[in-house]
C-alpha positions as a LaTeX table, in Angstrom:
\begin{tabular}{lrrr}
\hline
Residue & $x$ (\AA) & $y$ (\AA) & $z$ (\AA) \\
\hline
Unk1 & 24.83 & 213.32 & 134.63 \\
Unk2 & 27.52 & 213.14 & 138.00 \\
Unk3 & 29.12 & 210.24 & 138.96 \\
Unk4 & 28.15 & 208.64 & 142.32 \\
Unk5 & 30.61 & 209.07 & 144.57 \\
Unk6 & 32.36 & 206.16 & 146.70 \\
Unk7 & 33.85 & 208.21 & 149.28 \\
Unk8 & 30.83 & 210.62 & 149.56 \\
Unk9 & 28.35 & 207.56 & 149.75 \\
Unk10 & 29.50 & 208.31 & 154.00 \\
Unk11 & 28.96 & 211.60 & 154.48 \\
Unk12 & 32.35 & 212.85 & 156.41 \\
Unk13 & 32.22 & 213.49 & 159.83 \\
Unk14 & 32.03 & 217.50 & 161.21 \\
Unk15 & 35.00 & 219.09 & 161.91 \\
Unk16 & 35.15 & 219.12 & 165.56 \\
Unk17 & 34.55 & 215.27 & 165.89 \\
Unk18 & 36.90 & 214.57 & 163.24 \\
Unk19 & 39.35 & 216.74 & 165.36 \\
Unk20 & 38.48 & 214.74 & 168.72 \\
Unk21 & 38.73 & 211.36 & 166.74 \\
Unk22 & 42.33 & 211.93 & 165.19 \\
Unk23 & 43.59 & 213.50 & 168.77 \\
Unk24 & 42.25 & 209.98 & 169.61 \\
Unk25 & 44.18 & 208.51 & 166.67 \\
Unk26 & 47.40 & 210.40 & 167.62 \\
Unk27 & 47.40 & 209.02 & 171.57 \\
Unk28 & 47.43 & 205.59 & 170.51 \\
Unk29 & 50.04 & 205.17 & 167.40 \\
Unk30 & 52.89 & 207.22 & 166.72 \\
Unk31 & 55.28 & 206.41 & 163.33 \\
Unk32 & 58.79 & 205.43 & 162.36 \\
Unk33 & 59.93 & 208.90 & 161.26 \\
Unk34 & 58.72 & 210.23 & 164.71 \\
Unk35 & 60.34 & 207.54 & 167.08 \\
Unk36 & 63.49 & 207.86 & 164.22 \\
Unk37 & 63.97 & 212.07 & 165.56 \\
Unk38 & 62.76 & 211.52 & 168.99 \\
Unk39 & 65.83 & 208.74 & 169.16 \\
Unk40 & 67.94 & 210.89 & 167.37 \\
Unk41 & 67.62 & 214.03 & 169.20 \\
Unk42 & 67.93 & 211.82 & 172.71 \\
Unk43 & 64.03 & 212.17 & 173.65 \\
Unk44 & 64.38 & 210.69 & 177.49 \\
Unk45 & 60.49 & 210.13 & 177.80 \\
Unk46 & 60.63 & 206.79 & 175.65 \\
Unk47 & 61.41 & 203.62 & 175.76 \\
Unk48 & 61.15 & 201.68 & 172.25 \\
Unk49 & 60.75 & 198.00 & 172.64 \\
Unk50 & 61.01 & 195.55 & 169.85 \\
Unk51 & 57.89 & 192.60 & 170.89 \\
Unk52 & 59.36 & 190.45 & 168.19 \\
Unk53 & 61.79 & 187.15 & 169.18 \\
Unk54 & 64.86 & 187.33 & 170.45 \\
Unk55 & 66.58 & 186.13 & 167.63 \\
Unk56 & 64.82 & 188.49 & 164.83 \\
Unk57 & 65.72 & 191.39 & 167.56 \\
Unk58 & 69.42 & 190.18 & 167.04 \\
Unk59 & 69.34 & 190.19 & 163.24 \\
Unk60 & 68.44 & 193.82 & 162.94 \\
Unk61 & 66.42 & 196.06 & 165.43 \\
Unk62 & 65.73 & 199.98 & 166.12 \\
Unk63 & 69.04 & 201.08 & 167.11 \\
Unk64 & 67.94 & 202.05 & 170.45 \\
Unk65 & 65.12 & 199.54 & 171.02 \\
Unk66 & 64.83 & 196.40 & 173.81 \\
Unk67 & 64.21 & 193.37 & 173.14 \\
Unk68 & 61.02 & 192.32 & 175.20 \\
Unk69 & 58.78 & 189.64 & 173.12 \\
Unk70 & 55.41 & 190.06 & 173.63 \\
Unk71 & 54.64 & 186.24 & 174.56 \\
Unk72 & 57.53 & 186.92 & 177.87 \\
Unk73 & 55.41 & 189.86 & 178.43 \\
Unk74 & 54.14 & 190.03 & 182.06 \\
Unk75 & 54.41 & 191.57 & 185.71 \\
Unk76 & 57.71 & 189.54 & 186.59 \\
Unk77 & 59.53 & 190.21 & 183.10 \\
Unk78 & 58.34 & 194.25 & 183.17 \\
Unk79 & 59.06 & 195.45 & 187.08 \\
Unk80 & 62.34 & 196.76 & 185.90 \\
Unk81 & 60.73 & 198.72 & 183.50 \\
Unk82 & 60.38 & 202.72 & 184.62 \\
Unk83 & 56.64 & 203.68 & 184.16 \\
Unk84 & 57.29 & 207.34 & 183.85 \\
Unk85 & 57.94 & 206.45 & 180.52 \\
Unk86 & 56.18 & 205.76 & 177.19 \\
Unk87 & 57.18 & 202.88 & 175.89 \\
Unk88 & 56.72 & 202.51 & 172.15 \\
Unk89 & 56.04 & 198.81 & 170.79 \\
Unk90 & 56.74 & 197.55 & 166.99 \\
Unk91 & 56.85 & 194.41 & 165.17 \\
Unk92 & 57.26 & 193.16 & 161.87 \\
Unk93 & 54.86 & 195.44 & 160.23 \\
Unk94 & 51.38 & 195.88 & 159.20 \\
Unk95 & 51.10 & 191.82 & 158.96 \\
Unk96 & 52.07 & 191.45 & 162.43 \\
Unk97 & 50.34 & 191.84 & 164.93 \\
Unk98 & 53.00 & 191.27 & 167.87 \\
Unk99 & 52.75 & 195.51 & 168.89 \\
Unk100 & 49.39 & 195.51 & 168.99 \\
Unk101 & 49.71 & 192.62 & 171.38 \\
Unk102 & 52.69 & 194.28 & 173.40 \\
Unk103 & 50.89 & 197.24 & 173.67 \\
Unk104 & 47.95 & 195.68 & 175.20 \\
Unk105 & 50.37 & 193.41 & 177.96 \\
Unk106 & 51.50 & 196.93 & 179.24 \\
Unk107 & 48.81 & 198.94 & 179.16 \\
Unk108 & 47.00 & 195.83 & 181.07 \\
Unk109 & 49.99 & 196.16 & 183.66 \\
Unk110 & 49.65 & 200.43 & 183.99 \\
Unk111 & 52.56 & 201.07 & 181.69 \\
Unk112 & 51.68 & 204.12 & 178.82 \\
Unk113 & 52.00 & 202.89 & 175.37 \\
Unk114 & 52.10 & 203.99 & 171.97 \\
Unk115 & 51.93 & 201.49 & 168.76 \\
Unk116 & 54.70 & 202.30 & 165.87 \\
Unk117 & 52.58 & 202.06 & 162.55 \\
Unk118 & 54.08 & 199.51 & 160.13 \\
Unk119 & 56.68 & 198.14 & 162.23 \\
Unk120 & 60.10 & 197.19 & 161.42 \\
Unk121 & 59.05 & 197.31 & 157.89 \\
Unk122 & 58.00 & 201.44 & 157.59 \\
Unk123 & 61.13 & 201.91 & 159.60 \\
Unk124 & 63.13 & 200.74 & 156.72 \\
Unk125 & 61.28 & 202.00 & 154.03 \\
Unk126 & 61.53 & 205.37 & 155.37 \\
Unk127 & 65.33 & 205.08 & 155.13 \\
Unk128 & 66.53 & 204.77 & 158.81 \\
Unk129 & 69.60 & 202.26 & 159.78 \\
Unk130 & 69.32 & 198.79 & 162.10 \\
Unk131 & 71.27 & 197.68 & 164.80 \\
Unk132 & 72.14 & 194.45 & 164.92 \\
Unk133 & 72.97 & 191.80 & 168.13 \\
Unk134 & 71.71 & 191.47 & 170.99 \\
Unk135 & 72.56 & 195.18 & 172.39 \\
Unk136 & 70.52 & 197.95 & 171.62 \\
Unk137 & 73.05 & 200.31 & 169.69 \\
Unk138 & 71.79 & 203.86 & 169.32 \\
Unk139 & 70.79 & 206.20 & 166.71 \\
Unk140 & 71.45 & 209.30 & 168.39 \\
Unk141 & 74.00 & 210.89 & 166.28 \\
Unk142 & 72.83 & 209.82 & 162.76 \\
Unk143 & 71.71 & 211.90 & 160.17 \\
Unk144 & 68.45 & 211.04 & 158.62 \\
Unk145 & 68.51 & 209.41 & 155.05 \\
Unk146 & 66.18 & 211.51 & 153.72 \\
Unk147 & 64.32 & 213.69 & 154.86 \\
Unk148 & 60.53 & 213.62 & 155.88 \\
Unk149 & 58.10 & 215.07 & 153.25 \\
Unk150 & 55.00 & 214.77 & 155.76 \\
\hline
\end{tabular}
């Protein structure tokens, strides 16, 4: 007698739309080990921006990131901002939802944005350093902790 399945009770997609659907995936999230070598090698294309308070920003952050809380998010507090860029937003981590709010505030004002998956928290499970205070600091320079197994 064979076991009913749990994952087989859906039937996977085809291959071509589960292609098209994680393309899809890929344009709107990016992770920390990504951002971590794109910083790292100098990457000029992005901006990372922490949407968190000012005062978690200053007790550890992205080396690399600005601070920009989502709630000061709007057309005055983001003219400076260059919008050749992507600009990757993070948070706390997957309990927060404070990049997924960012990263609708700039799309909503034309800016191209990319969520970091699991925040501030990934970033330090997967090894990489913070900067602390209220400048951005920079990882570029830094050799990874470990190295990615993905």
């Amino acid at each position: 007698m064979s076991a009913t399945s749990q994952v087989l009770a859906f039937p996977a997609a085809g291959p071509a739309d589960t292609a098209s659907f994680m393309l899809a995936k890929l344009a709107y999230h990016t992770d920390a080990w990504d951002v971590a070598e794109d910083l790292r090698n100098g990457v000029s294309g992005i901006v990372v921006i922490d949407t968190r308070s000012e005062a978690l920003y200053a007790a550890g952050h992205v080396p690399g990131a600005i601070s920009l809380p989502h709630r000061l998010m709007d057309a005055s507090s983001t003219a400076q901002l260059d919008r050749s860029k992507t600009y990757i937003t993070y948070c706390d981590g997957i309990g927060c939802n404070g990049s997924t709010k960012g990263a609708y505030k700039l799309a909503s004002l034309g800016f191209s944005v990319k969520e970091m998956l699991g925040g501030l928290d990934f970033w330090q499970r997967d090894g990489h350093p913070l900067a602390t205070g209220t400048e951005p600091g920079s990882l570029s320079g830094h050799a990874p902790a470990i190295e990615c197994g993905c």
